[in-house]
Short mmCIF file of C-alpha atoms in Angstrom, two decimals:
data_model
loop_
_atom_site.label_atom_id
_atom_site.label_comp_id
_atom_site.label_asym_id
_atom_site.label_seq_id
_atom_site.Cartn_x
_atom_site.Cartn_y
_atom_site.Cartn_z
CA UNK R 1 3.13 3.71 19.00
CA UNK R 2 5.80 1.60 18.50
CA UNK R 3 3.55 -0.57 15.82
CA UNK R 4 2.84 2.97 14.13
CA UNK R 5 6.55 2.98 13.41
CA UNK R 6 6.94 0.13 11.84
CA UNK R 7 3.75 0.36 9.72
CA UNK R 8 5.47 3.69 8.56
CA UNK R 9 8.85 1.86 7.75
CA UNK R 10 6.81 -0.22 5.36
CA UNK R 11 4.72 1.23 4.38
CA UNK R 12 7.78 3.55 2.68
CA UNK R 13 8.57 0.37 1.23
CA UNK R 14 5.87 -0.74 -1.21
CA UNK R 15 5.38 -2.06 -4.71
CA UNK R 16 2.03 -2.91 -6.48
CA UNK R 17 0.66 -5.41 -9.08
CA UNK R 18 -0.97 -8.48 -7.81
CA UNK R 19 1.86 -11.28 -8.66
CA UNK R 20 0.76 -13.51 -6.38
CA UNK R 21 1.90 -16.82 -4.97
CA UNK R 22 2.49 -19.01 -8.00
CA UNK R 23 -1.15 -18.47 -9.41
CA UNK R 24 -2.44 -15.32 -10.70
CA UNK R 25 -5.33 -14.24 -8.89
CA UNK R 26 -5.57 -10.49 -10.77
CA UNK R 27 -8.13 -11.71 -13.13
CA UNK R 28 -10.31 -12.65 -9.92
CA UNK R 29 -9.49 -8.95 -8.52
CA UNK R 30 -10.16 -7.24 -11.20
CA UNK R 31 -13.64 -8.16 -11.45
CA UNK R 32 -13.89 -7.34 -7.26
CA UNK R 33 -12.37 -3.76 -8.19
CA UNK R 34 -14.92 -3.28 -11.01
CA UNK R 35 -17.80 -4.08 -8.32
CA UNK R 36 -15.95 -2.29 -5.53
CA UNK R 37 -16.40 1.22 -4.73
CA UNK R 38 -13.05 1.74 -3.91
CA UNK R 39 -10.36 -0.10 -4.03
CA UNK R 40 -7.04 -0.13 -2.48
CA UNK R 41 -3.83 -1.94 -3.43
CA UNK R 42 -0.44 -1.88 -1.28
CA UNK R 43 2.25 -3.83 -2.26
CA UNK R 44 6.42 -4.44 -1.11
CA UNK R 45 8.19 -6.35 -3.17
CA UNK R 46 11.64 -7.59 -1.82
CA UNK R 47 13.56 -4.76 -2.44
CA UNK R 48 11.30 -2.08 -0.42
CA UNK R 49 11.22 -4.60 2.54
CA UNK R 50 14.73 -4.80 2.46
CA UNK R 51 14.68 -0.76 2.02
CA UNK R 52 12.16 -0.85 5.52
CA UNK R 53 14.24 -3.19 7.48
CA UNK R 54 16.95 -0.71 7.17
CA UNK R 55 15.26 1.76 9.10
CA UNK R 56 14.33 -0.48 11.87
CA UNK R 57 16.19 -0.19 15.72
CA UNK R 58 18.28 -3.14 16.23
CA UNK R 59 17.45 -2.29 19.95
CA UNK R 60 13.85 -2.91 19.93
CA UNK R 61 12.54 -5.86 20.56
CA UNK R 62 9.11 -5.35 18.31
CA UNK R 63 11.22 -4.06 16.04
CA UNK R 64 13.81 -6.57 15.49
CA UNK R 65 11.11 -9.35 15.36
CA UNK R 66 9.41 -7.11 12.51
CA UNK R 67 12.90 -7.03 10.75
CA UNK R 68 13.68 -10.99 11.19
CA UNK R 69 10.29 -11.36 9.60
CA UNK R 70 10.37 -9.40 6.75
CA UNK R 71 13.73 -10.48 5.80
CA UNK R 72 13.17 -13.09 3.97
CA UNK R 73 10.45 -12.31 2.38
CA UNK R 74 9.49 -11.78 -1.04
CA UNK R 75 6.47 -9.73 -1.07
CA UNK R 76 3.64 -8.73 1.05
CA UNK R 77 0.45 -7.64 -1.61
CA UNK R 78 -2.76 -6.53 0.21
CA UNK R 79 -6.17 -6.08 -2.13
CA UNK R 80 -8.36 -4.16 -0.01
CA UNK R 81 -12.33 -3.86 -0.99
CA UNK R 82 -15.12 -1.76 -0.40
CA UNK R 83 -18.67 -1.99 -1.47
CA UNK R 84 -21.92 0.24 -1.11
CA UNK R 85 -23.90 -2.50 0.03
CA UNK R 86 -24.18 -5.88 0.67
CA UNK R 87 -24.40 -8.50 -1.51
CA UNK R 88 -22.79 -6.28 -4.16
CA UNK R 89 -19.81 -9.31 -4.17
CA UNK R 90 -20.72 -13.33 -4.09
CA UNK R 91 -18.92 -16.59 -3.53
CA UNK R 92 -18.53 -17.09 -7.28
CA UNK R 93 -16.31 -13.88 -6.84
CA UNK R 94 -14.60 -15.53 -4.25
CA UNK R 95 -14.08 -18.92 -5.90
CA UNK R 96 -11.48 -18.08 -7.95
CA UNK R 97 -9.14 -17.05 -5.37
CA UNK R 98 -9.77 -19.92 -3.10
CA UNK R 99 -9.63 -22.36 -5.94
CA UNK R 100 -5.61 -23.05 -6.24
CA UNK R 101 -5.69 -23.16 -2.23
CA UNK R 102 -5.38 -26.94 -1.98
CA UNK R 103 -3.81 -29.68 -0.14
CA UNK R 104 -1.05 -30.66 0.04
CA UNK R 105 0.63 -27.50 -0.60
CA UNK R 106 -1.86 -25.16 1.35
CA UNK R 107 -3.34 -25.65 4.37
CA UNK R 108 -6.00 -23.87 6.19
CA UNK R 109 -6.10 -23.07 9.27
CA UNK R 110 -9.64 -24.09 11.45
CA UNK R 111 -10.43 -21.32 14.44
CA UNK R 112 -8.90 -18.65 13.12
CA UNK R 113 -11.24 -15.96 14.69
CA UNK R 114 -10.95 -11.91 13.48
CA UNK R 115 -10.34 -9.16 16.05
CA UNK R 116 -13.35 -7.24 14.32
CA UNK R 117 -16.59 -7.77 14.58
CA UNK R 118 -18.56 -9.53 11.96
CA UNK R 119 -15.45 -10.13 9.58
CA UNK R 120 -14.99 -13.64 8.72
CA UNK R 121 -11.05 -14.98 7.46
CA UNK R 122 -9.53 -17.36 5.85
CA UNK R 123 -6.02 -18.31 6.61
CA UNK R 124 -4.06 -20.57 4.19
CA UNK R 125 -0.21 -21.24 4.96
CA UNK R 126 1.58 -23.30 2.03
CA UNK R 127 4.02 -25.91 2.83
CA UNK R 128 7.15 -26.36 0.62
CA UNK R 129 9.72 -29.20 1.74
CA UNK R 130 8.37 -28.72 5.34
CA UNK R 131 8.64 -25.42 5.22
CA UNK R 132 6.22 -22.08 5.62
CA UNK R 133 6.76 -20.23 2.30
CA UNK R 134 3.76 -18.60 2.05
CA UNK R 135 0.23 -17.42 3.35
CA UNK R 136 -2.77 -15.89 1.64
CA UNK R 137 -5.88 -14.51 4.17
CA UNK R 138 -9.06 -13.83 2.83
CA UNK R 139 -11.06 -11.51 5.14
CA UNK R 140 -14.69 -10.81 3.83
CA UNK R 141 -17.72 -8.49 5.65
CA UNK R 142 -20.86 -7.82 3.78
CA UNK R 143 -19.31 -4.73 3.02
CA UNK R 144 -15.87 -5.21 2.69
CA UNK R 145 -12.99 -7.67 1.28
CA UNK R 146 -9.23 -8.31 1.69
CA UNK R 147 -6.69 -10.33 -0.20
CA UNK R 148 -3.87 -10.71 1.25
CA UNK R 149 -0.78 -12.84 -0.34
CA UNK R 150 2.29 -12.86 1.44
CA UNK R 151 5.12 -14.69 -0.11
CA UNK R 152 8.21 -16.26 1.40
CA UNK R 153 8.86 -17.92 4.64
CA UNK R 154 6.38 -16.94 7.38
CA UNK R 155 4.71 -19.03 10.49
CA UNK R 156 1.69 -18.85 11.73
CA UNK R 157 3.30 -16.91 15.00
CA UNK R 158 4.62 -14.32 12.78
CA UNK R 159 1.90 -13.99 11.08
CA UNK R 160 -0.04 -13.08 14.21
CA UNK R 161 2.61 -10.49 15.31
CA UNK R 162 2.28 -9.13 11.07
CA UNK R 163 -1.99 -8.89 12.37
CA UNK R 164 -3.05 -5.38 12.05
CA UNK R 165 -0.12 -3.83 10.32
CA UNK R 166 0.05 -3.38 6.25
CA UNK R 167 -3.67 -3.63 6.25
CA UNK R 168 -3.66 -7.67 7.13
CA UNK R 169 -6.71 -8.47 9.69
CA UNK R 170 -5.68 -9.02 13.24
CA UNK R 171 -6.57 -12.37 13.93
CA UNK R 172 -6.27 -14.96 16.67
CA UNK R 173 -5.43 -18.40 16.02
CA UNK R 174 -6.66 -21.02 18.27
CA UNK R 175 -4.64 -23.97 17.92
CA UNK R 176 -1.37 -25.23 16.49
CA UNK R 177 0.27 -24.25 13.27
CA UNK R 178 -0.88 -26.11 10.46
CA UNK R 179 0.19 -29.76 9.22
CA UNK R 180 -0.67 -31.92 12.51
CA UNK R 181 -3.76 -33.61 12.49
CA UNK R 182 -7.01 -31.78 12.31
CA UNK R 183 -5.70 -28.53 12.48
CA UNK R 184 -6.86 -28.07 8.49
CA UNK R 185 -9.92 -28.24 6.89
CA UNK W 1 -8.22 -2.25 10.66
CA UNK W 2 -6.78 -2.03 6.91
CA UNK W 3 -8.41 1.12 6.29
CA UNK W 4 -6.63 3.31 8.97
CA UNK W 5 -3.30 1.58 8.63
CA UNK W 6 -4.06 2.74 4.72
CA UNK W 7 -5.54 5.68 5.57
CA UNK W 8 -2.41 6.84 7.41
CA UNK W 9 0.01 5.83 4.55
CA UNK W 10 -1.98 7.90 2.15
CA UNK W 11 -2.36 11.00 5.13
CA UNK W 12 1.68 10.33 5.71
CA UNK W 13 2.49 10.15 1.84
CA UNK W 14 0.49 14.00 1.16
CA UNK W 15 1.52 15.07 4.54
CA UNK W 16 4.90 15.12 3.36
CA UNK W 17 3.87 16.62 0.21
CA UNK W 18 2.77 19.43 1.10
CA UNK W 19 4.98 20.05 3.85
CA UNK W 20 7.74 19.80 2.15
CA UNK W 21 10.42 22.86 1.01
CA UNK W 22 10.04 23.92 -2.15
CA UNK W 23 12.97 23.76 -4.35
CA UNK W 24 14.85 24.03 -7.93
CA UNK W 25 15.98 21.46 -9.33
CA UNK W 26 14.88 19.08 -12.07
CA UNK W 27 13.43 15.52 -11.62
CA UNK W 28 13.45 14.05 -15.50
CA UNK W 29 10.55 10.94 -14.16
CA UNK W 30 8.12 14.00 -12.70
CA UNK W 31 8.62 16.10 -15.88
CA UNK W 32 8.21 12.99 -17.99
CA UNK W 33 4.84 11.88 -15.99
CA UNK W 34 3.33 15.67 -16.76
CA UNK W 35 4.20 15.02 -20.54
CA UNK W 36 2.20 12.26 -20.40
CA UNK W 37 -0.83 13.50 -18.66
CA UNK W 38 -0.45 16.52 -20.84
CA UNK W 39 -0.11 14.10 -24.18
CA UNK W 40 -2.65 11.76 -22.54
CA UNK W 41 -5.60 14.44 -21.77
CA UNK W 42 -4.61 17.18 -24.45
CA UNK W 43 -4.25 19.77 -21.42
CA UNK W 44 -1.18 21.72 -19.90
CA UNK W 45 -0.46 21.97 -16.30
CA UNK W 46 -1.73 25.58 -14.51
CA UNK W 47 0.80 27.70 -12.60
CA UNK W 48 0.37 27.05 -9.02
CA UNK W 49 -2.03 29.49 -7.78
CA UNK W 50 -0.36 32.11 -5.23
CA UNK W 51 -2.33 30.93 -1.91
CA UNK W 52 -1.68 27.26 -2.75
CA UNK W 53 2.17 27.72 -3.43
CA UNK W 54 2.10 30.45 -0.15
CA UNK W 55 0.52 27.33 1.82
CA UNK W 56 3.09 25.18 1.11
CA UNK W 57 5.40 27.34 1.94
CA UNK W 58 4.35 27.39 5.18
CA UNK W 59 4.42 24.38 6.32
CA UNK W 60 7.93 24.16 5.28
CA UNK W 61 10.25 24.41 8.07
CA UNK W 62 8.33 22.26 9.83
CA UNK W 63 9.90 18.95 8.32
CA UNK W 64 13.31 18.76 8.09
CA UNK W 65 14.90 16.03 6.09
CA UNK W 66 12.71 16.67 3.45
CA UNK W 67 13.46 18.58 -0.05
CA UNK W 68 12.82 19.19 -3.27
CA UNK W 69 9.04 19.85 -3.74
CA UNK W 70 7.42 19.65 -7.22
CA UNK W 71 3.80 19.90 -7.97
CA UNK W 72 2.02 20.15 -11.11
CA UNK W 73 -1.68 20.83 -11.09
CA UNK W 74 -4.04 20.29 -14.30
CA UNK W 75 -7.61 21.94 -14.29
CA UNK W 76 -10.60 21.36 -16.70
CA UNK W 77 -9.75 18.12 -17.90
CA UNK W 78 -11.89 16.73 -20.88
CA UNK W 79 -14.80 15.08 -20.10
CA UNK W 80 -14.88 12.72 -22.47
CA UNK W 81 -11.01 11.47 -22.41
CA UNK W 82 -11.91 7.84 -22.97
CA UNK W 83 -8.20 7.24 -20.75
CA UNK W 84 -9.14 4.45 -18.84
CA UNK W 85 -7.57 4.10 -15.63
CA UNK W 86 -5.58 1.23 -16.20
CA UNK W 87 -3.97 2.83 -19.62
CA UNK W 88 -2.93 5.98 -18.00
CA UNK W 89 -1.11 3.75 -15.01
CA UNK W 90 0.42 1.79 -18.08
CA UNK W 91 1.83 4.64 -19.21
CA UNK W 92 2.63 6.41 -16.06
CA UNK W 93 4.81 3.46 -15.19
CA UNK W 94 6.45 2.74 -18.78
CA UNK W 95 7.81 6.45 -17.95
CA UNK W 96 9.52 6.45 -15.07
CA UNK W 97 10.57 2.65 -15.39
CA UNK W 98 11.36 0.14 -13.25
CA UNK W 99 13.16 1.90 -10.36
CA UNK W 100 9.90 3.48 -9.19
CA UNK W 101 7.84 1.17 -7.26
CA UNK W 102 4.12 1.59 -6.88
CA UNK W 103 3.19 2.12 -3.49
CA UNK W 104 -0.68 2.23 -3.36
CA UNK W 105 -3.27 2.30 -5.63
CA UNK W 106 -6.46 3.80 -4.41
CA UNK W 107 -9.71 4.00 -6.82
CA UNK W 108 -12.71 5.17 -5.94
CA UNK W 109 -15.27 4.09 -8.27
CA UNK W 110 -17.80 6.58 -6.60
CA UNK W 111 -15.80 9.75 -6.96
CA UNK W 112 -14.10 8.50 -9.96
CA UNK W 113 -10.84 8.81 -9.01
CA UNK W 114 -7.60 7.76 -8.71
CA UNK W 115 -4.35 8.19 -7.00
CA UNK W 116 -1.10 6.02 -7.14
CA UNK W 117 1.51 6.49 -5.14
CA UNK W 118 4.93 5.17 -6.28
CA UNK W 119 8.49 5.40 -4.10
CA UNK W 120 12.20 5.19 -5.32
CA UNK W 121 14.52 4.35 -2.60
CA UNK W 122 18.49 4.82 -2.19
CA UNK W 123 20.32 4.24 0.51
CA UNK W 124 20.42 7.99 1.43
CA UNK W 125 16.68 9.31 0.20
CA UNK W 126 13.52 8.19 -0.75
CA UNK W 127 11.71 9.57 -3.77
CA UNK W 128 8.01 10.19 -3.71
CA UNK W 129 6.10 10.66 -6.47
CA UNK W 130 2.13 10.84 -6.06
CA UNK W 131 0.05 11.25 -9.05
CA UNK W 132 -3.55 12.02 -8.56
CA UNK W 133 -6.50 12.27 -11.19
CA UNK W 134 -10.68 13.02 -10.53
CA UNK W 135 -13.14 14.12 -13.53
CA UNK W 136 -12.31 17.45 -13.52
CA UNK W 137 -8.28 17.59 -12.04
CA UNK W 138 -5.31 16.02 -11.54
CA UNK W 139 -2.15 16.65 -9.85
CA UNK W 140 1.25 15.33 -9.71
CA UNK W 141 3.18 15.49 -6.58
CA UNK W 142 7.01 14.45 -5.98
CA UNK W 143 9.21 14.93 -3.18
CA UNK W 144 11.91 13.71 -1.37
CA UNK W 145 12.59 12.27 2.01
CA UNK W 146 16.12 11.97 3.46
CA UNK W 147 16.81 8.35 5.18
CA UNK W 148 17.88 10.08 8.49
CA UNK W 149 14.33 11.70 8.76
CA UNK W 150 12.86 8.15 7.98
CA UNK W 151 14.57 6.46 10.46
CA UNK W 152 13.86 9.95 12.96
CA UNK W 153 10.20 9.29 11.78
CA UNK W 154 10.42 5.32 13.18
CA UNK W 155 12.03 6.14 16.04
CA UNK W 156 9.63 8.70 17.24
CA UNK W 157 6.17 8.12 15.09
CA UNK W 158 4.43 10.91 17.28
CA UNK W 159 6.00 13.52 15.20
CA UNK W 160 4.44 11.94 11.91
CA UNK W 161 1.27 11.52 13.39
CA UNK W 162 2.08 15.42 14.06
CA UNK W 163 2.80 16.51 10.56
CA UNK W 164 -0.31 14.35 9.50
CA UNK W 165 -2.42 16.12 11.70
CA UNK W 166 -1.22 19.71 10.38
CA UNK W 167 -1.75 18.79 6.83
CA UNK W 168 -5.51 19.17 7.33
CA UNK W 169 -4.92 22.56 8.69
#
């Protein structure tokens, strides 16, 4: 329950448009929304995160970790897809969104396995100065998509504890945070 | 995963709609946003029916913390509005500016609608406005929440899960 709470605190806290990471992948969306049957867009900019953290208690501990993460943070913009049936969205659609997700900068992580059934993700953390400063996830089902672009400083260990909350897939991560050797593919 | 933690923002965001006091008052962004639908889609917004104002009524009391109810409800919209969905949310937001921060953006393609949710927050309240639009309808839906109930609501989520539940009643 106490996960409920914070999902509530942000989700209070929410902005929308799709300014992504520093590429803009609404073009790529847009065409997924105009295939989708419905589509669902949540978004906090900096200012309702900061308006969430607020409401946190300083005296729990899931709590305070939720507030040390979302701190610093810029923005937190989840795309969520759904389609009538499969097939209905390709790779092409997906190419775009992958494309700027290169090395150096990004990394992705190998193992990452979903906590649902038959969803498949993508984790990419970017790398600024030897630093985590941002993470996209791209979780795909025949039947369903999710964008997710989260921008500012965020690990791979908070991005598990983030799993599951704002609409970002619960996933678990196998091995080491990206950058040492053959963690990235 | 995505779709309940959604699914309960949107539940939480008409929950507190509808169970919210209704109150005087003037909000210039809600009046301006049923201008525009009114300007947009050449209609003007119905009185709320008796059983649907009575209803709301109702479930008053229950949340406290929470104030100033307005709802606007527009029947028989043309069929033929040629308002795309991405025009009207351009003009929505050109409205009531920059201090109002979309929230969620849900479109069904299917049912052919839409509803955005946008928030304004101070440090005391938070400002809901919800603006919702099928074929036929639309309605426009702003409230606010006080920053103690918020923090109430964190502290002991059963209660929202509560007021969710009752909205459906």
């Amino acid at each position: 329950m106490k996960r409920i709470g914070i999902i509530i605190a942000l989700l209070f806290a929410v902005q929308l448009p799709a300014a992504a990471q520093d590429w803009d992948p609404g073009g790529a969306l847009k065409k997924l929304s105009a295939k989708a049957s419905k589509a669902i867009d949540v978004t906090l900019d900096q200012s309702m995160l900061q308006f969430a953290g607020a409401f946190l208690d300083s005296k729990d501990p899931d709590q305070v970790q939720a507030k040390k993460i979302i701190s610093n943070m810029k923005g937190i913009y989840v795309h969520s897809f759904e389609f009538e049936k499969a097939g209905e969205y390709s790779e092409d659609d997906l190419t775009p969104l992958r494309a700027p997700l290169k090395e150096p900068v990004w990394s992705r992580i190998v193992n990452v396995r979903s906590k649902h059934d038959g969803q498949n993700v993508e984790v990419y953390f970017k790398k600024e100065d030897g630093k985590f400063t941002g993470l996209v996830v791209i979780a795909t089902e025949p039947t369903e998509l999710t964008f997710v672009d989260i921008i500012g400083p965020i690990n791979p260990e908070d991005f598990k504890r983030l799993g599951g909350q704002f609409g970002i897939p619960k996933v678990e991560i196998d091995q080491d945070p990206p950058g040492k050797k053959g963690e990235t593919k | 995963m995505s779709r309940r933690v959604l699914g309960l923002g949107l539940t939480l965001v008409f929950a507190i709609a509808v169970a919210v006091p209704c109150s005087g008052g003037s909000d210039a962004e809600f009046h301006a946003v049923v201008r525009t639908i009114e300007t947009q889609y050449r209609v003007h917004h119905m009185r709320i029916p008796f059983l649907g104002f009575a209803t709301v009524c109702l479930k008053v009391a229950r949340i406290p913390g929470a104030s100033g109810l307005k709802l606007a409800v527009f029947d028989n919209l043309p069929k033929e509005s040629g308002i795309s969905d991405a025009a009207l949310q351009q003009s929505i937001e050109a409205t009531i500016g920059d201090t109002w921060r979309p929230l969620v953006r849900v479109r069904s393609n299917d049912d052919h609608n839409l509803t955005m949710v946008y928030a304004n927050p101070s440090d005391k309240e938070l400002r809901m406005l919800v603006v919702y639009i099928d074929p036929n309808t639309a309605t426009v839906v702003q409230t606010k929440l006080k920053a103690s109930q918020i923090r109430k609501w964190i502290q002991q989520p059963d209660e929202v899960t509560h007021v969710a539940d009752n909205s459906g009643d």
